mmCIF file with all atom_site columns, C-alpha atoms in Angstrom:
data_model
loop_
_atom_site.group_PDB
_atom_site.id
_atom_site.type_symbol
_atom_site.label_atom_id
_atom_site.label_alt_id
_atom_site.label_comp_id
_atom_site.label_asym_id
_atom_site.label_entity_id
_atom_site.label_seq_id
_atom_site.pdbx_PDB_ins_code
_atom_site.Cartn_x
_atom_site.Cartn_y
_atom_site.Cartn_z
_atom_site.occupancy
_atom_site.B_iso_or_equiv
_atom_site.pdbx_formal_charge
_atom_site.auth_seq_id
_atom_site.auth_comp_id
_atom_site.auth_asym_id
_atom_site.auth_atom_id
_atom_site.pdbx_PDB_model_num
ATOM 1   C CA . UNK X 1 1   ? -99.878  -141.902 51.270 1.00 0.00 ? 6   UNK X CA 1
ATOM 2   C CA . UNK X 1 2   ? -100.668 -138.379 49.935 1.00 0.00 ? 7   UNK X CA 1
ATOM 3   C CA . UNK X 1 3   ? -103.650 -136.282 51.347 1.00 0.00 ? 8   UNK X CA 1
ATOM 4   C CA . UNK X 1 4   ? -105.270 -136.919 48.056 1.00 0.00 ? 9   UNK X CA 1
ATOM 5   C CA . UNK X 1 5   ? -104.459 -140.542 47.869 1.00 0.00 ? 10  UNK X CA 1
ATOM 6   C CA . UNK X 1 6   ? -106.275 -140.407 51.588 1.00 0.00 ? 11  UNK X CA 1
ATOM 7   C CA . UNK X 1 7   ? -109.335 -138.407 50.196 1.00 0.00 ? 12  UNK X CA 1
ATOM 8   C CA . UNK X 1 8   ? -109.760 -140.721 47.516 1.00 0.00 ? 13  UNK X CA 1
ATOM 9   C CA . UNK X 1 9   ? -109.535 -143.801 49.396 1.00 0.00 ? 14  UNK X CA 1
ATOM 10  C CA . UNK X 1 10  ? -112.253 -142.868 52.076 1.00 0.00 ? 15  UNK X CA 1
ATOM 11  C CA . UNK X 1 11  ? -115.581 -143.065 49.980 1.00 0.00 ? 16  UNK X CA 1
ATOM 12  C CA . UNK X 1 12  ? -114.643 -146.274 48.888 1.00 0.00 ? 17  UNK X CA 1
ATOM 13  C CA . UNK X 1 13  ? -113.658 -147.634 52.245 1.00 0.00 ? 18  UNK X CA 1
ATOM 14  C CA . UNK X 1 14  ? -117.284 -146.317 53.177 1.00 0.00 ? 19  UNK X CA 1
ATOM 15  C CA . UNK X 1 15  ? -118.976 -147.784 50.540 1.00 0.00 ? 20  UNK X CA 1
ATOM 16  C CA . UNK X 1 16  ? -117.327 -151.576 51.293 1.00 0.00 ? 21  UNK X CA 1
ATOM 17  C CA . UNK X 1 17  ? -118.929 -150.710 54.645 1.00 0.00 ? 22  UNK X CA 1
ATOM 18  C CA . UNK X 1 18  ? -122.023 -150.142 53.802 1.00 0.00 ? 23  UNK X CA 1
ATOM 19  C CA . UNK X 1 19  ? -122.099 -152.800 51.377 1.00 0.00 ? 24  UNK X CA 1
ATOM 20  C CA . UNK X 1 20  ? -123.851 -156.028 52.119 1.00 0.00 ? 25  UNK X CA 1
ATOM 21  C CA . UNK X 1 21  ? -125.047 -159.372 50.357 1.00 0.00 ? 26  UNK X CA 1
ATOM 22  C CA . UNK X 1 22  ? -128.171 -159.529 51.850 1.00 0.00 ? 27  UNK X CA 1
ATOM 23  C CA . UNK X 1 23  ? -130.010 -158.701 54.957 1.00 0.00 ? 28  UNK X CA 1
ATOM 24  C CA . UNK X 1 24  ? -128.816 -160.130 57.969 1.00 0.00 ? 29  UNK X CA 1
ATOM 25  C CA . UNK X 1 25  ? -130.977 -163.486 58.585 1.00 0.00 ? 30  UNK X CA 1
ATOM 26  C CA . UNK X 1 26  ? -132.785 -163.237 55.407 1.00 0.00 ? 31  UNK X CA 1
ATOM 27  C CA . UNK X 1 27  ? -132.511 -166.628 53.322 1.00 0.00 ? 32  UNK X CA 1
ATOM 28  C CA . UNK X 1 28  ? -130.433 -166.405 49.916 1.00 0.00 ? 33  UNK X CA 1
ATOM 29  C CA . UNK X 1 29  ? -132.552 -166.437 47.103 1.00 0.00 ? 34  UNK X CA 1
ATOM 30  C CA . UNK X 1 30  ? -131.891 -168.516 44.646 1.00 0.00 ? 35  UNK X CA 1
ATOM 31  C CA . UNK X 1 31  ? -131.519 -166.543 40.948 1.00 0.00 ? 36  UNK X CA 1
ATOM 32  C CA . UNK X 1 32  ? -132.484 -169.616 38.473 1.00 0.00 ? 37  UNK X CA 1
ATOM 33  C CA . UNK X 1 33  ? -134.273 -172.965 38.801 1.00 0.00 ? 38  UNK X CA 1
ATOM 34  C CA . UNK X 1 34  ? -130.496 -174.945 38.534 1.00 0.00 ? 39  UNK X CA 1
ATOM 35  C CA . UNK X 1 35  ? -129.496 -173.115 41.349 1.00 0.00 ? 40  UNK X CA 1
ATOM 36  C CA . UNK X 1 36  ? -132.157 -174.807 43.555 1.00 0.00 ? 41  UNK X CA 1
ATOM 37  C CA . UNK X 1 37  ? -131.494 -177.968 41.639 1.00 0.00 ? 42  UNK X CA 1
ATOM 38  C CA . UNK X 1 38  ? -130.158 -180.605 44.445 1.00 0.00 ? 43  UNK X CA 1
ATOM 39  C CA . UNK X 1 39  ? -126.253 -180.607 45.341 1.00 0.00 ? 44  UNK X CA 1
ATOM 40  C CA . UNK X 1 40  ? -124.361 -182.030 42.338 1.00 0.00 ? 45  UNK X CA 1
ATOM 41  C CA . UNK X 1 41  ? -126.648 -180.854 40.000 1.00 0.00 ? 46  UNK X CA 1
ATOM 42  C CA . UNK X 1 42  ? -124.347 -178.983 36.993 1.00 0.00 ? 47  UNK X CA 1
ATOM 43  C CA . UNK X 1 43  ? -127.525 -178.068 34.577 1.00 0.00 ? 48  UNK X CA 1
ATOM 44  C CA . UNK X 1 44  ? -126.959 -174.586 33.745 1.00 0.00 ? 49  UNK X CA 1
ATOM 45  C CA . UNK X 1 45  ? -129.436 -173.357 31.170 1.00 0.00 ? 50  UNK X CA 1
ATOM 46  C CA . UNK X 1 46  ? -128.492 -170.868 28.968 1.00 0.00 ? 51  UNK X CA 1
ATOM 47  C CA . UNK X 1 47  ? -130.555 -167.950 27.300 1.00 0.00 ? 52  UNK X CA 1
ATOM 48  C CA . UNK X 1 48  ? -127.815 -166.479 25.018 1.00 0.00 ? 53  UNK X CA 1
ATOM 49  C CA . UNK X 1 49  ? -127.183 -167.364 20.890 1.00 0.00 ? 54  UNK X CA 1
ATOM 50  C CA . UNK X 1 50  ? -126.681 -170.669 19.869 1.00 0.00 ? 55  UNK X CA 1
ATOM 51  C CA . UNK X 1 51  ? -123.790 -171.870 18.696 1.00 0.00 ? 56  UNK X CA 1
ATOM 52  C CA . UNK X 1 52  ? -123.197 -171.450 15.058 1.00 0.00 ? 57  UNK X CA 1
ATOM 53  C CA . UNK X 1 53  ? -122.546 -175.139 14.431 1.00 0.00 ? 58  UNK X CA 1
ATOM 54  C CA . UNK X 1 54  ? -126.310 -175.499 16.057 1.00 0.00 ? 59  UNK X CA 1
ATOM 55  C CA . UNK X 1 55  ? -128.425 -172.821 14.496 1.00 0.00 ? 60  UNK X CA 1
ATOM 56  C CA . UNK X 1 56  ? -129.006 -175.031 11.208 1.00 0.00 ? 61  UNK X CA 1
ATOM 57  C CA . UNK X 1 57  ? -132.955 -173.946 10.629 1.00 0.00 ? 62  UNK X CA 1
ATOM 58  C CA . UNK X 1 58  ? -132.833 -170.789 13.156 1.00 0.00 ? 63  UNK X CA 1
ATOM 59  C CA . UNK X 1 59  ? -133.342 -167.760 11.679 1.00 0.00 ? 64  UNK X CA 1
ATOM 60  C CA . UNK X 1 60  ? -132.137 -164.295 12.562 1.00 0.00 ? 65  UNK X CA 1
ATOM 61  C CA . UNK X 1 61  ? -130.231 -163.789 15.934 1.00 0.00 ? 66  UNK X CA 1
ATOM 62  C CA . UNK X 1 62  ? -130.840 -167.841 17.068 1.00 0.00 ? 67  UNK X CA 1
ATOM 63  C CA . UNK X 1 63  ? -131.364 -167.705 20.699 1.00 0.00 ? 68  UNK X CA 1
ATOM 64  C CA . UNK X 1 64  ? -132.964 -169.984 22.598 1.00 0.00 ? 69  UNK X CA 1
ATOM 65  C CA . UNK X 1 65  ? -132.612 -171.431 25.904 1.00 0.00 ? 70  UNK X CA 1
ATOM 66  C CA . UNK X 1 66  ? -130.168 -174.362 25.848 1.00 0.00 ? 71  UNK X CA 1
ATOM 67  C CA . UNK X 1 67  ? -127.347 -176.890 27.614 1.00 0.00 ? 72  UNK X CA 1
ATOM 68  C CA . UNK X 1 68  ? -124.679 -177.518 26.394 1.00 0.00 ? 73  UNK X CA 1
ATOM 69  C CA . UNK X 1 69  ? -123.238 -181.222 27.308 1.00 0.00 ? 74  UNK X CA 1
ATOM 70  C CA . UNK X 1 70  ? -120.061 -181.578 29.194 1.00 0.00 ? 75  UNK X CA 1
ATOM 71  C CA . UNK X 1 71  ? -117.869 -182.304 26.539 1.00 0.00 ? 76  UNK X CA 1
ATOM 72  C CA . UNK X 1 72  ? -119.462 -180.113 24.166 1.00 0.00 ? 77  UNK X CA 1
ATOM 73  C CA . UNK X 1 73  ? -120.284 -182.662 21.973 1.00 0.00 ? 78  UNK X CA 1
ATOM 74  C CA . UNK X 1 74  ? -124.047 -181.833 21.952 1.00 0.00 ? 79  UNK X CA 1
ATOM 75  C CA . UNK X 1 75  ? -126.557 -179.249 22.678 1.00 0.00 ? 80  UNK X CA 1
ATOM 76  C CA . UNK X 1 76  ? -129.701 -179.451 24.410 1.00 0.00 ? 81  UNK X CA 1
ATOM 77  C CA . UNK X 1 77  ? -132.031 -176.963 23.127 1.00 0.00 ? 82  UNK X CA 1
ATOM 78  C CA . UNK X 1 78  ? -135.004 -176.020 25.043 1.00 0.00 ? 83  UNK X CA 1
ATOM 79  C CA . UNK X 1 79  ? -138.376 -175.594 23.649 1.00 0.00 ? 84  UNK X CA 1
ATOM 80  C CA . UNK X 1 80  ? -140.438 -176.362 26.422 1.00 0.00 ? 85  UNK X CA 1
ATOM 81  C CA . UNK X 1 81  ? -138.557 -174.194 28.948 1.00 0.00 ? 86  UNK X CA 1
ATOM 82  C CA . UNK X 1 82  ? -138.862 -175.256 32.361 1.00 0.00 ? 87  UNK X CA 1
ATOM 83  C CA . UNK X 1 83  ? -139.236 -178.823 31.343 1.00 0.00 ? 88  UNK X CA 1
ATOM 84  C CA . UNK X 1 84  ? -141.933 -179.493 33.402 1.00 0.00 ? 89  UNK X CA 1
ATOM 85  C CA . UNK X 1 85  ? -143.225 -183.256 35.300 1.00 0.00 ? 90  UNK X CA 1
ATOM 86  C CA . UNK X 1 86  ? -147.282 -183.825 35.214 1.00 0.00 ? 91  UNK X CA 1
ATOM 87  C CA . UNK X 1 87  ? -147.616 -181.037 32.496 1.00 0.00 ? 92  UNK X CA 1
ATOM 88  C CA . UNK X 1 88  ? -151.470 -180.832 31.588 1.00 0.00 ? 93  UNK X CA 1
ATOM 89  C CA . UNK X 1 89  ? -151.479 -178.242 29.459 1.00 0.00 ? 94  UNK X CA 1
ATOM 90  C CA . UNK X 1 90  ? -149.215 -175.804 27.551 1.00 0.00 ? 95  UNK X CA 1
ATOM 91  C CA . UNK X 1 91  ? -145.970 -176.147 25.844 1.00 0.00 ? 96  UNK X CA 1
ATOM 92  C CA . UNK X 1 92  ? -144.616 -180.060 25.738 1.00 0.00 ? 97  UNK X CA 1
ATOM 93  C CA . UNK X 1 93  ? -140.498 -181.209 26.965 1.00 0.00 ? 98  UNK X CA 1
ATOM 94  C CA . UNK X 1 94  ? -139.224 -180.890 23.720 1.00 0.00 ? 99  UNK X CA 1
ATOM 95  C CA . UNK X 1 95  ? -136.083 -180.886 22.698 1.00 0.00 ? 100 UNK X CA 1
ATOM 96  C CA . UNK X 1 96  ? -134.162 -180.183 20.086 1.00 0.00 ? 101 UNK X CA 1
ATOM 97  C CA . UNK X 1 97  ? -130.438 -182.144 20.435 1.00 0.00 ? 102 UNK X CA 1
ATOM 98  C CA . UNK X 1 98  ? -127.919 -180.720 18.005 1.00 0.00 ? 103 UNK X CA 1
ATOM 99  C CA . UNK X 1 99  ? -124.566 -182.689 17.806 1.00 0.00 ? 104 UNK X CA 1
ATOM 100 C CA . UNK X 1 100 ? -121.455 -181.004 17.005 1.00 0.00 ? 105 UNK X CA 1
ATOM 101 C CA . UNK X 1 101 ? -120.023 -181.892 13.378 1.00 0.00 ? 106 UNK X CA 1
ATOM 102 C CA . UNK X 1 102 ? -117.708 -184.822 14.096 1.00 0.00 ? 107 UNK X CA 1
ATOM 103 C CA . UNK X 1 103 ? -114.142 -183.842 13.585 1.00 0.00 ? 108 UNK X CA 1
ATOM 104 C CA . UNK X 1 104 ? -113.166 -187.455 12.292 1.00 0.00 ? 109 UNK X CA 1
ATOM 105 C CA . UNK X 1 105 ? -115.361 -190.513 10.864 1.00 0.00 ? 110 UNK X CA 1
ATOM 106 C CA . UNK X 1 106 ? -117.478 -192.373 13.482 1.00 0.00 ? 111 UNK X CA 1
ATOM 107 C CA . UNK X 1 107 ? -114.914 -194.528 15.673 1.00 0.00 ? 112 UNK X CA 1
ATOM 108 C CA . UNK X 1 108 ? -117.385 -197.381 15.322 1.00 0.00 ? 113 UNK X CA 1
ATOM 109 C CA . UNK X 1 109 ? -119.107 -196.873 12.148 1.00 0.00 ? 114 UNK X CA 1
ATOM 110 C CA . UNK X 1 110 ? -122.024 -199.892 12.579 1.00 0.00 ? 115 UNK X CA 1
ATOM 111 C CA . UNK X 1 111 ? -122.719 -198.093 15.788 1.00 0.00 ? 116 UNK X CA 1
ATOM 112 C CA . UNK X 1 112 ? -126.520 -197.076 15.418 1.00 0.00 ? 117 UNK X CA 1
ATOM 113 C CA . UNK X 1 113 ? -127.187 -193.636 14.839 1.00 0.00 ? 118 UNK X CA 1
ATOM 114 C CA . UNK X 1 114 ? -129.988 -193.616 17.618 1.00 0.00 ? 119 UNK X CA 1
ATOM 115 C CA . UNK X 1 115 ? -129.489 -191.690 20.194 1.00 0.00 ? 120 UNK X CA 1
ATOM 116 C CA . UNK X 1 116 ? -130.313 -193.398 23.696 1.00 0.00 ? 121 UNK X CA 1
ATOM 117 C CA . UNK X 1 117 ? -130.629 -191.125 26.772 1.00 0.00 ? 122 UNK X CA 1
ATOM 118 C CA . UNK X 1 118 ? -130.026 -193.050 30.342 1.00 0.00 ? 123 UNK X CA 1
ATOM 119 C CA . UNK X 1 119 ? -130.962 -190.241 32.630 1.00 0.00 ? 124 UNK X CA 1
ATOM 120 C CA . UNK X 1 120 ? -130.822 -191.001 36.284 1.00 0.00 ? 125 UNK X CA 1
ATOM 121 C CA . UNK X 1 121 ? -132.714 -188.750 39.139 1.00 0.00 ? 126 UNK X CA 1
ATOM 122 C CA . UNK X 1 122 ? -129.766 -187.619 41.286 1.00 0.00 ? 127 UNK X CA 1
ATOM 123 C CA . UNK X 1 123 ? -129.563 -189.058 44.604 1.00 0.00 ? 128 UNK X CA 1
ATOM 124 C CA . UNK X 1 124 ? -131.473 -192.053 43.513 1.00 0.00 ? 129 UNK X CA 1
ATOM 125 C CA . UNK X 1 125 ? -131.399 -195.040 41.771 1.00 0.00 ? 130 UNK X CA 1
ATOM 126 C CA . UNK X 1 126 ? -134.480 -194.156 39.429 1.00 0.00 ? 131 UNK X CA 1
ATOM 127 C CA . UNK X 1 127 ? -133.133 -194.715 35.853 1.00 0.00 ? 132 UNK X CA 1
ATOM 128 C CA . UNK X 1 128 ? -134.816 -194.413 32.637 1.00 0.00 ? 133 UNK X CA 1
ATOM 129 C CA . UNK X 1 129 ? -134.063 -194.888 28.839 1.00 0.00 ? 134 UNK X CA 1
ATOM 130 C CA . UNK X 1 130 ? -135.503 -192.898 25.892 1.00 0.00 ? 135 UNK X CA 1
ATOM 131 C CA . UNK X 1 131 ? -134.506 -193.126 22.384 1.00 0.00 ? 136 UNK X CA 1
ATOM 132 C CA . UNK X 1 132 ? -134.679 -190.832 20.005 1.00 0.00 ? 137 UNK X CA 1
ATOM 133 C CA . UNK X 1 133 ? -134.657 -192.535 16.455 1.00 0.00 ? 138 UNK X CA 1
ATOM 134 C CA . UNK X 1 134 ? -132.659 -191.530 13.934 1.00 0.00 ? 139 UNK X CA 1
ATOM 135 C CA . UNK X 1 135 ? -130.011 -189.965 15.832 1.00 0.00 ? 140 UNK X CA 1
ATOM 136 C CA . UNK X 1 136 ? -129.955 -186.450 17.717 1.00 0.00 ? 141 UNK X CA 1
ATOM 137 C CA . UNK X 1 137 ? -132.997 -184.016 16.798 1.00 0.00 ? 142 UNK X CA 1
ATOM 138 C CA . UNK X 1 138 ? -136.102 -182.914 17.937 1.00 0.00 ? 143 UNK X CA 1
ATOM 139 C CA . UNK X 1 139 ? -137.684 -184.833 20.463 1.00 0.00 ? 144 UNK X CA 1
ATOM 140 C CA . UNK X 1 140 ? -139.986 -185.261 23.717 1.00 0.00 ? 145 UNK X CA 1
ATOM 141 C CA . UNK X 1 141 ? -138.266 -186.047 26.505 1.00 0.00 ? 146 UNK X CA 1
ATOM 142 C CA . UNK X 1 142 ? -140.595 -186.820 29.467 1.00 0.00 ? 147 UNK X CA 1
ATOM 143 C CA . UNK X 1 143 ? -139.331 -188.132 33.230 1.00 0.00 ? 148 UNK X CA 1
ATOM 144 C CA . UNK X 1 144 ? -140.972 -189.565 36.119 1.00 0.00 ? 149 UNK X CA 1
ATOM 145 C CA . UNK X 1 145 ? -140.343 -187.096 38.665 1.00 0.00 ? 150 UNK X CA 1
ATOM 146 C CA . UNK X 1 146 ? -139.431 -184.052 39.273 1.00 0.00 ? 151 UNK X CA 1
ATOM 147 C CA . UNK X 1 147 ? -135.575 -182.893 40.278 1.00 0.00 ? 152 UNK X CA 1
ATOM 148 C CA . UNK X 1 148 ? -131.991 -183.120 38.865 1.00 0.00 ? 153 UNK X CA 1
ATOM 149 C CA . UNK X 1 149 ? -131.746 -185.888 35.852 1.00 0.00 ? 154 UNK X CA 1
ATOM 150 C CA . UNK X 1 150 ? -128.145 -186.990 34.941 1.00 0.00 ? 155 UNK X CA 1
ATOM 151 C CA . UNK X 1 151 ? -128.318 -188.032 31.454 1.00 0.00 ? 156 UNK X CA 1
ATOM 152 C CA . UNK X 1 152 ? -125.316 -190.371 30.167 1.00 0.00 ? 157 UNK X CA 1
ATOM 153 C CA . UNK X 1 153 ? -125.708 -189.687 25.854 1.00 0.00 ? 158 UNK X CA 1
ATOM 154 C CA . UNK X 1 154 ? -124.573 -191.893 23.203 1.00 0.00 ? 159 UNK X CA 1
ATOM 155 C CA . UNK X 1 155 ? -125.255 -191.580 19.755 1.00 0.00 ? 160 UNK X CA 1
ATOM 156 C CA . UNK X 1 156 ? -123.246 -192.875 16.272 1.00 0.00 ? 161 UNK X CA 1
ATOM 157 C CA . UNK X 1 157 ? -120.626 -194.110 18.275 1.00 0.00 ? 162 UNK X CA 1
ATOM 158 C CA . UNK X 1 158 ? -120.021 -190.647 20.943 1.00 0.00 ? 163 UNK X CA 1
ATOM 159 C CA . UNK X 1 159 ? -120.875 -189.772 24.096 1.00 0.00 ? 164 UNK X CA 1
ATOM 160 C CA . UNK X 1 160 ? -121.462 -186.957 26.107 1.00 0.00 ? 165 UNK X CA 1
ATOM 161 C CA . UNK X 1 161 ? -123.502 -186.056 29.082 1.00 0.00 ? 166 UNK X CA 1
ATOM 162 C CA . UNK X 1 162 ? -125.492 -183.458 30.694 1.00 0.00 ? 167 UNK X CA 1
ATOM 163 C CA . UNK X 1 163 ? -127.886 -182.236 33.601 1.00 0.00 ? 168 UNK X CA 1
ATOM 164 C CA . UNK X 1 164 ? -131.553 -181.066 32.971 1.00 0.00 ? 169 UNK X CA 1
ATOM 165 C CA . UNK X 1 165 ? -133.696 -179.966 36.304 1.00 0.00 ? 170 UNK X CA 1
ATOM 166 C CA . UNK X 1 166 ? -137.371 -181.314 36.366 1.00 0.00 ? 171 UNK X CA 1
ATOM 167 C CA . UNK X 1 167 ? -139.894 -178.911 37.846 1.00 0.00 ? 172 UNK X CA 1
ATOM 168 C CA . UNK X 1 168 ? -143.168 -180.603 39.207 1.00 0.00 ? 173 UNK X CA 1
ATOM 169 C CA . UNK X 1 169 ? -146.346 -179.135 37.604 1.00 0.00 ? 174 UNK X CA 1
#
């Protein structure tokens, strides 16, 4: 290597040096609620725009924060932002649920356009139902307890599903 290849190479050998993650012995800090959510929690809000197939009555830039489910069948979007357990005042867990057009007809077209929510507390076996009539829209969605809720979606004959974190009061 070439003096100058040497010369360039030593400030950023000294900078990797000095470089660390954190202090030694200081607990990470977690940067978001999901990230403290318990281990195979996947909910991972996000603050950017919405998708255009799920702006439909947004106007301007459409952000808001929302989930997307794990097929991307669906979007969760957050009006009550953190959704919050034993809430006694301030904004309520709504959300909006916004289903991506269906490329084809409904496989099952008798299936009821309802969509049910089975969202279980991870690590548990606390389950609970809520249905929002008339298919995916704006709703309340209220749990039992705080933490990580896997929720199983079905709606018009799809299915998706999802992780929203709980935060206690």
């Amino acid at each position: 290597m070439g003096s100058w290849g040497r010369l360039l190479l030593a400030p950023v050998v000294l900078l990797a040096g000095c470089t660390a993650a954190g202090a030694p012995g200081a607990p990470a800090t977690p940067a978001t609620p999901a990230a403290s959510a318990p281990t195979g929690c996947a909910a991972r809000v996000e603050e950017g725009r919405l998708p255009d197939w799920a702006d439909a009555g947004f106007s301007g830039d459409a952000r808001a924060p929302h989930v997307f489910g794990a097929r991307g069948e669906i979007v969760a979007v957050l009006f009550g932002q953190p959704l919050t357990v034993g809430r006694t005042a301030g904004p309520s867990n709504k959300i909006l649920w916004v289903a991506r057009p269906a490329a084809t007809p409904s496989p099952d077209p008798s299936a009821p356009a309802t969509l049910v929510i089975t969202a279980t507390l991870d690590g548990t076996t606390t389950r609970v139902t809520r249905e929002v009539a008339g298919g995916p829209g704006p709703s309340i969605v209220d749990v039992p307890r705080a933490g990580c809720w896997h929720l199983e979606l079905r709606w018009s004959g799809r299915t998706d599903t999802m992780d929203l974190v709980y935060v206690a009061a």
